[in-house]
């Protein structure tokens, strides 16, 4: 079968298509024929070796950590029958950009009616991270949430989920993503020099919670816009978040969480923001878009083979 992956750590030069034997399903996993797979910034960090010790890699390994596909084989107790469309997180040592994908059984659920494979493939990483971050912030209706990087994969869904919880949401994003952020229902603040002053102008009392997907100096500049006791969670730079009294996000990755998110999508309350889709043959272009840092919403690879 085909995988798009890497056989050593490094930059874009190490990634390519490989022909490998189909994976053998092991206990606790679900083998699926991939129909859609998300591409995320974290996938780049795995390829470069920045996630060594945190993400198991078995070379050559496909890139990607989330997929939607047709069940080929599963443990009987899962209740997942062959032919069922499911989505979930990849098993250890395997990736998503492949004809056949191994998913963790405890992190795999059926795709509800009225949810597409592309939408389902967006849930485990980006939307699930936003969901977990908001649970950790535990803000109350009427309080103000600030999202740094509100036009990206995690940020655009943190905006929507925050609004569903009754929060006032302010989204910092590039001017080119203004329409996206406004259409989602947030107050848009242009990123770049002086962004904190622009936030203070619309929230002079400060914000109650911050979800960061940008990191670095942008995150370190945020204290002037925070209220005393504000809760901070960073996906991009947990260490920088600690410096200003916050932390990273503890991911749950449970079937229950994924099912709850999928139900919101099925009801129309939550709309996965898919900025670009690519056929499997164009995996390199999908990864390049994400690696550029300029992707809007989610980037998804589809596979009809």
Coordinates of C-alpha atoms in Angstrom, one line a residue:
X1 CA 0.0 0.0 0.0
X2 CA 1.0 3.7 -0.3
X3 CA 2.0 5.9 2.6
X4 CA 3.2 9.5 2.5
X5 CA 5.8 9.7 5.3
X6 CA 9.4 9.7 6.3
X7 CA 12.2 7.2 7.1
X8 CA 14.4 9.6 9.0
X9 CA 13.9 12.9 10.9
X10 CA 14.3 16.1 9.0
X11 CA 12.8 18.8 6.8
X12 CA 10.6 18.4 3.7
X13 CA 13.4 16.7 1.9
X14 CA 12.9 13.5 4.0
X15 CA 9.2 13.0 3.1
X16 CA 7.9 11.1 0.1
X17 CA 5.6 8.2 -0.9
X18 CA 6.6 4.7 0.1
X19 CA 5.2 1.3 -0.9
X20 CA 4.9 -0.8 2.3
X21 CA 3.0 -3.9 3.4
X22 CA -0.5 -3.2 4.8
X23 CA -0.4 -2.9 8.6
X24 CA -1.4 -6.0 10.6
X25 CA -4.1 -5.1 13.1
X26 CA -3.2 -5.8 16.7
X27 CA -5.5 -6.0 19.8
X28 CA -6.9 -2.6 20.8
X29 CA -6.8 -1.2 17.3
X30 CA -9.1 -0.7 14.4
X31 CA -7.9 -1.2 10.8
X32 CA -9.6 1.2 8.3
X33 CA -9.3 2.1 4.6
X34 CA -8.6 5.8 4.8
X35 CA -11.0 8.2 3.2
X36 CA -9.8 11.4 4.8
X37 CA -7.0 12.5 7.0
X38 CA -6.1 15.8 8.7
X39 CA -2.7 17.5 8.4
X40 CA -1.6 19.6 11.4
X41 CA 1.4 21.6 12.5
X42 CA 2.2 18.9 15.1
X43 CA 2.8 16.5 12.2
X44 CA 5.7 18.7 11.1
X45 CA 7.1 18.5 14.6
X46 CA 6.9 14.7 14.5
X47 CA 8.7 14.6 11.1
X48 CA 11.5 16.9 12.3
X49 CA 12.0 14.9 15.5
X50 CA 10.8 17.6 17.9
X51 CA 8.3 15.1 19.3
X52 CA 10.8 12.3 20.0
X53 CA 9.9 10.6 23.3
X54 CA 6.3 11.8 23.0
X55 CA 5.1 10.2 19.7
X56 CA 6.2 6.7 18.8
X57 CA 7.7 6.4 15.3
X58 CA 8.3 3.2 13.4
X59 CA 10.2 4.0 10.2
X60 CA 9.1 4.4 7.5
X61 CA 6.0 6.0 9.0
X62 CA 3.1 7.9 7.5
X63 CA 2.6 11.4 8.6
X64 CA -0.6 12.5 10.3
X65 CA -2.3 11.6 13.5
X66 CA -6.1 11.5 12.7
X67 CA -8.2 9.8 10.1
X68 CA -11.6 8.8 8.9
X69 CA -12.1 5.6 7.1
X70 CA -14.1 2.4 6.4
X71 CA -13.6 -0.4 9.0
X72 CA -11.8 -3.4 7.6
X73 CA -11.2 -5.2 10.9
X74 CA -11.8 -4.5 14.6
X75 CA -12.0 -6.3 18.0
X76 CA -15.5 -7.8 18.4
X77 CA -16.1 -6.0 21.6
X78 CA -15.8 -2.6 20.0
X79 CA -19.0 -3.1 18.1
X80 CA -17.4 -1.6 15.0
X81 CA -18.4 -3.7 12.0
X82 CA -16.6 -4.0 8.7
X83 CA -17.9 -1.4 6.3
X84 CA -18.7 1.1 9.0
X85 CA -17.4 4.7 8.5
X86 CA -15.4 5.7 11.6
X87 CA -12.9 8.4 12.7
X88 CA -10.3 8.6 15.4
X89 CA -6.7 8.9 16.4
X90 CA -3.8 6.9 15.0
X91 CA -2.3 4.0 17.0
X92 CA 1.2 4.3 18.3
X93 CA 3.9 4.0 15.7
X94 CA 1.5 4.6 12.8
X95 CA 0.3 7.5 10.7
X96 CA -2.8 8.7 8.8
X97 CA -1.5 9.5 5.3
X98 CA -1.8 5.9 4.1
X99 CA -4.2 3.7 2.2
X100 CA -4.8 1.6 5.4
X101 CA -4.6 3.2 8.8
X102 CA -4.5 1.8 12.3
X103 CA -6.7 3.7 14.8
X104 CA -6.8 3.3 18.6
X105 CA -10.0 1.5 19.4
X106 CA -10.6 3.6 22.6
X107 CA -10.3 6.7 20.4
X108 CA -12.5 5.6 17.5
X109 CA -16.2 6.3 17.0
X110 CA -18.7 5.9 14.2
X111 CA -19.3 8.9 12.0
X112 CA -22.9 10.2 12.6
X113 CA -25.3 10.8 9.8
X114 CA -25.0 14.2 8.1
X115 CA -21.2 14.4 8.9
X116 CA -18.8 13.9 6.0
X117 CA -15.6 12.0 6.1
X118 CA -13.7 15.3 5.6
X119 CA -15.5 16.9 8.6
X120 CA -14.9 13.9 10.8
X121 CA -11.2 13.8 10.0
X122 CA -11.0 17.4 11.5
X123 CA -12.2 16.3 15.0
X124 CA -9.5 14.4 16.8
X125 CA -6.6 16.8 16.7
X126 CA -7.7 20.4 16.1
X127 CA -11.3 20.5 17.3
X128 CA -10.5 18.0 20.1
X129 CA -7.7 20.2 21.3
X130 CA -9.9 23.3 21.3
X131 CA -12.6 21.4 23.3
X132 CA -10.1 20.2 25.9
X133 CA -8.6 23.7 26.2
X134 CA -12.0 25.3 26.9
X135 CA -12.8 22.6 29.4
X136 CA -9.6 23.5 31.3
X137 CA -10.3 27.2 31.1
X138 CA -13.8 26.6 32.6
X139 CA -15.0 30.1 31.8
X140 CA -18.5 31.2 32.7
X141 CA -21.1 32.5 30.2
X142 CA -20.5 36.2 29.6
X143 CA -16.8 36.1 30.3
X144 CA -14.3 37.0 27.6
X145 CA -12.1 34.5 25.8
X146 CA -9.1 35.6 23.7
X147 CA -7.8 33.3 21.0
X148 CA -4.4 33.9 19.5
X149 CA -4.3 32.5 16.0
X150 CA -8.1 32.5 15.6
X151 CA -8.0 31.8 11.9
X152 CA -6.1 28.5 12.1
X153 CA -7.2 24.9 12.8
X154 CA -7.4 25.0 16.6
X155 CA -8.2 28.7 16.8
X156 CA -11.2 28.7 14.4
X157 CA -12.9 26.0 16.4
X158 CA -12.0 27.4 19.8
X159 CA -13.9 30.5 18.6
X160 CA -17.0 28.5 17.7
X161 CA -16.9 26.4 20.9
X162 CA -16.4 29.5 23.0
X163 CA -19.4 31.1 21.5
X164 CA -21.4 27.9 22.1
X165 CA -20.5 28.2 25.8
X166 CA -21.9 31.8 25.9
X167 CA -18.5 33.5 26.0
X168 CA -17.5 36.8 24.3
X169 CA -14.7 35.8 22.0
X170 CA -11.9 38.0 20.7
X171 CA -9.8 36.5 17.9
X172 CA -6.3 37.7 17.0
X173 CA -5.5 36.7 13.4
X174 CA -3.9 38.2 10.3
X175 CA -5.8 40.8 8.3
X176 CA -6.3 38.3 5.6
X177 CA -8.3 36.1 8.0
X178 CA -10.5 38.9 9.2
X179 CA -13.6 37.7 7.2
X180 CA -13.3 34.2 8.6
X181 CA -13.0 35.3 12.2
X182 CA -15.9 37.8 11.9
X183 CA -18.1 35.3 10.1
X184 CA -17.5 32.8 12.9
X185 CA -18.8 35.4 15.3
X186 CA -15.7 36.8 17.1
X187 CA -14.3 40.3 17.3
X188 CA -11.3 40.3 15.0
X189 CA -8.1 41.9 16.1
X190 CA -5.3 42.2 13.5
X191 CA -2.1 40.4 14.5
X192 CA 1.2 42.1 14.3
X193 CA 2.9 44.9 16.3
X194 CA 0.6 46.7 18.6
X195 CA -2.0 43.8 18.8
X196 CA -2.2 44.1 22.6
X197 CA -3.2 47.7 22.4
X198 CA -5.9 46.8 19.9
X199 CA -7.3 44.1 22.3
X200 CA -7.2 46.6 25.2
X201 CA -9.3 49.0 23.2
X202 CA -12.2 46.5 22.9
X203 CA -11.7 44.8 26.3
X204 CA -10.3 47.5 28.6
X205 CA -11.3 45.3 31.6
X206 CA -9.1 42.5 30.3
X207 CA -9.9 39.0 29.3
X208 CA -10.8 36.0 31.5
X209 CA -9.1 33.3 29.5
X210 CA -6.6 32.9 26.7
X211 CA -6.1 30.0 24.2
X212 CA -2.8 30.4 22.3
X213 CA -2.0 28.7 19.0
X214 CA 0.9 31.0 18.0
X215 CA 3.4 30.9 20.8
X216 CA 6.7 32.6 21.2
X217 CA 6.9 36.3 21.6
X218 CA 3.3 36.8 20.7
X219 CA 2.3 34.8 23.7
X220 CA 4.8 36.5 26.0
X221 CA 3.4 39.9 25.0
X222 CA -0.1 39.0 26.3
X223 CA 0.0 39.8 30.0
X224 CA -1.2 43.4 29.6
X225 CA -4.5 42.2 28.2
X226 CA -5.1 39.6 31.0
X227 CA -7.2 40.1 34.1
X228 CA -5.8 39.0 37.4
X229 CA -6.5 35.3 37.7
X230 CA -6.9 34.8 34.0
X231 CA -6.4 31.2 32.8
X232 CA -3.9 30.6 30.0
X233 CA -3.5 27.5 27.8
X234 CA -1.1 27.3 24.9
X235 CA -1.0 24.7 22.2
X236 CA 2.0 26.2 20.5
X237 CA 4.4 27.0 23.4
X238 CA 3.5 25.4 26.7
X239 CA 6.9 26.4 28.1
X240 CA 6.2 30.1 27.3
X241 CA 2.7 29.7 28.8
X242 CA 4.3 28.6 32.1
X243 CA 6.4 31.7 32.1
X244 CA 3.3 33.9 32.3
X245 CA 1.3 31.6 34.7
X246 CA -0.3 29.2 32.2
X247 CA 0.3 25.8 30.8
X248 CA -0.2 23.5 27.9
X249 CA -3.3 21.5 27.2
X250 CA -3.8 18.0 28.5
X251 CA -5.4 16.0 25.7
X252 CA -8.0 13.4 26.6
X253 CA -8.5 11.8 23.2
X254 CA -11.4 9.7 24.3
X255 CA -14.2 8.2 22.2
X256 CA -16.7 10.0 24.4
X257 CA -15.2 13.4 23.7
X258 CA -15.0 12.7 20.0
X259 CA -18.7 11.5 20.0
X260 CA -19.8 14.7 21.7
X261 CA -18.0 16.9 19.2
X262 CA -19.3 14.9 16.3
X263 CA -22.9 15.3 17.6
X264 CA -22.4 19.1 17.6
X265 CA -21.2 18.8 14.0
X266 CA -24.2 16.6 13.0
X267 CA -26.6 19.1 14.6
X268 CA -25.2 22.0 12.7
X269 CA -24.1 23.8 15.9
X270 CA -20.4 23.4 15.0
X271 CA -19.0 23.7 11.5
X272 CA -15.6 22.3 10.8
X273 CA -13.6 25.0 9.0
X274 CA -11.9 23.3 6.1
X275 CA -9.6 25.7 4.3
X276 CA -8.2 23.3 1.7
X277 CA -8.5 19.7 0.6
X278 CA -6.0 17.7 -1.4
X279 CA -6.1 14.3 -3.1
X280 CA -3.8 11.7 -1.7
X281 CA -1.5 12.2 -4.7
X282 CA -0.9 15.8 -3.6
X283 CA 0.1 15.0 0.1
X284 CA 3.3 17.1 -0.3
X285 CA 1.3 20.2 -1.2
X286 CA -1.0 19.7 1.8
X287 CA 2.0 19.4 4.2
X288 CA 3.7 22.4 2.5
X289 CA 0.6 24.5 3.1
X290 CA 0.4 23.6 6.8
X291 CA 4.2 24.1 7.2
X292 CA 4.0 27.6 5.6
X293 CA 2.0 28.7 8.7
X294 CA -0.6 30.4 6.4
X295 CA -3.3 27.7 6.3
X296 CA -6.9 28.9 7.1
X297 CA -8.8 26.4 9.2
X298 CA -8.1 22.7 8.5
X299 CA -6.2 21.1 5.8
X300 CA -7.4 17.6 4.8
X301 CA -6.2 14.9 2.4
X302 CA -8.8 12.7 0.8
X303 CA -8.3 9.2 -0.6
X304 CA -10.8 7.4 -2.9
X305 CA -8.6 4.5 -3.7

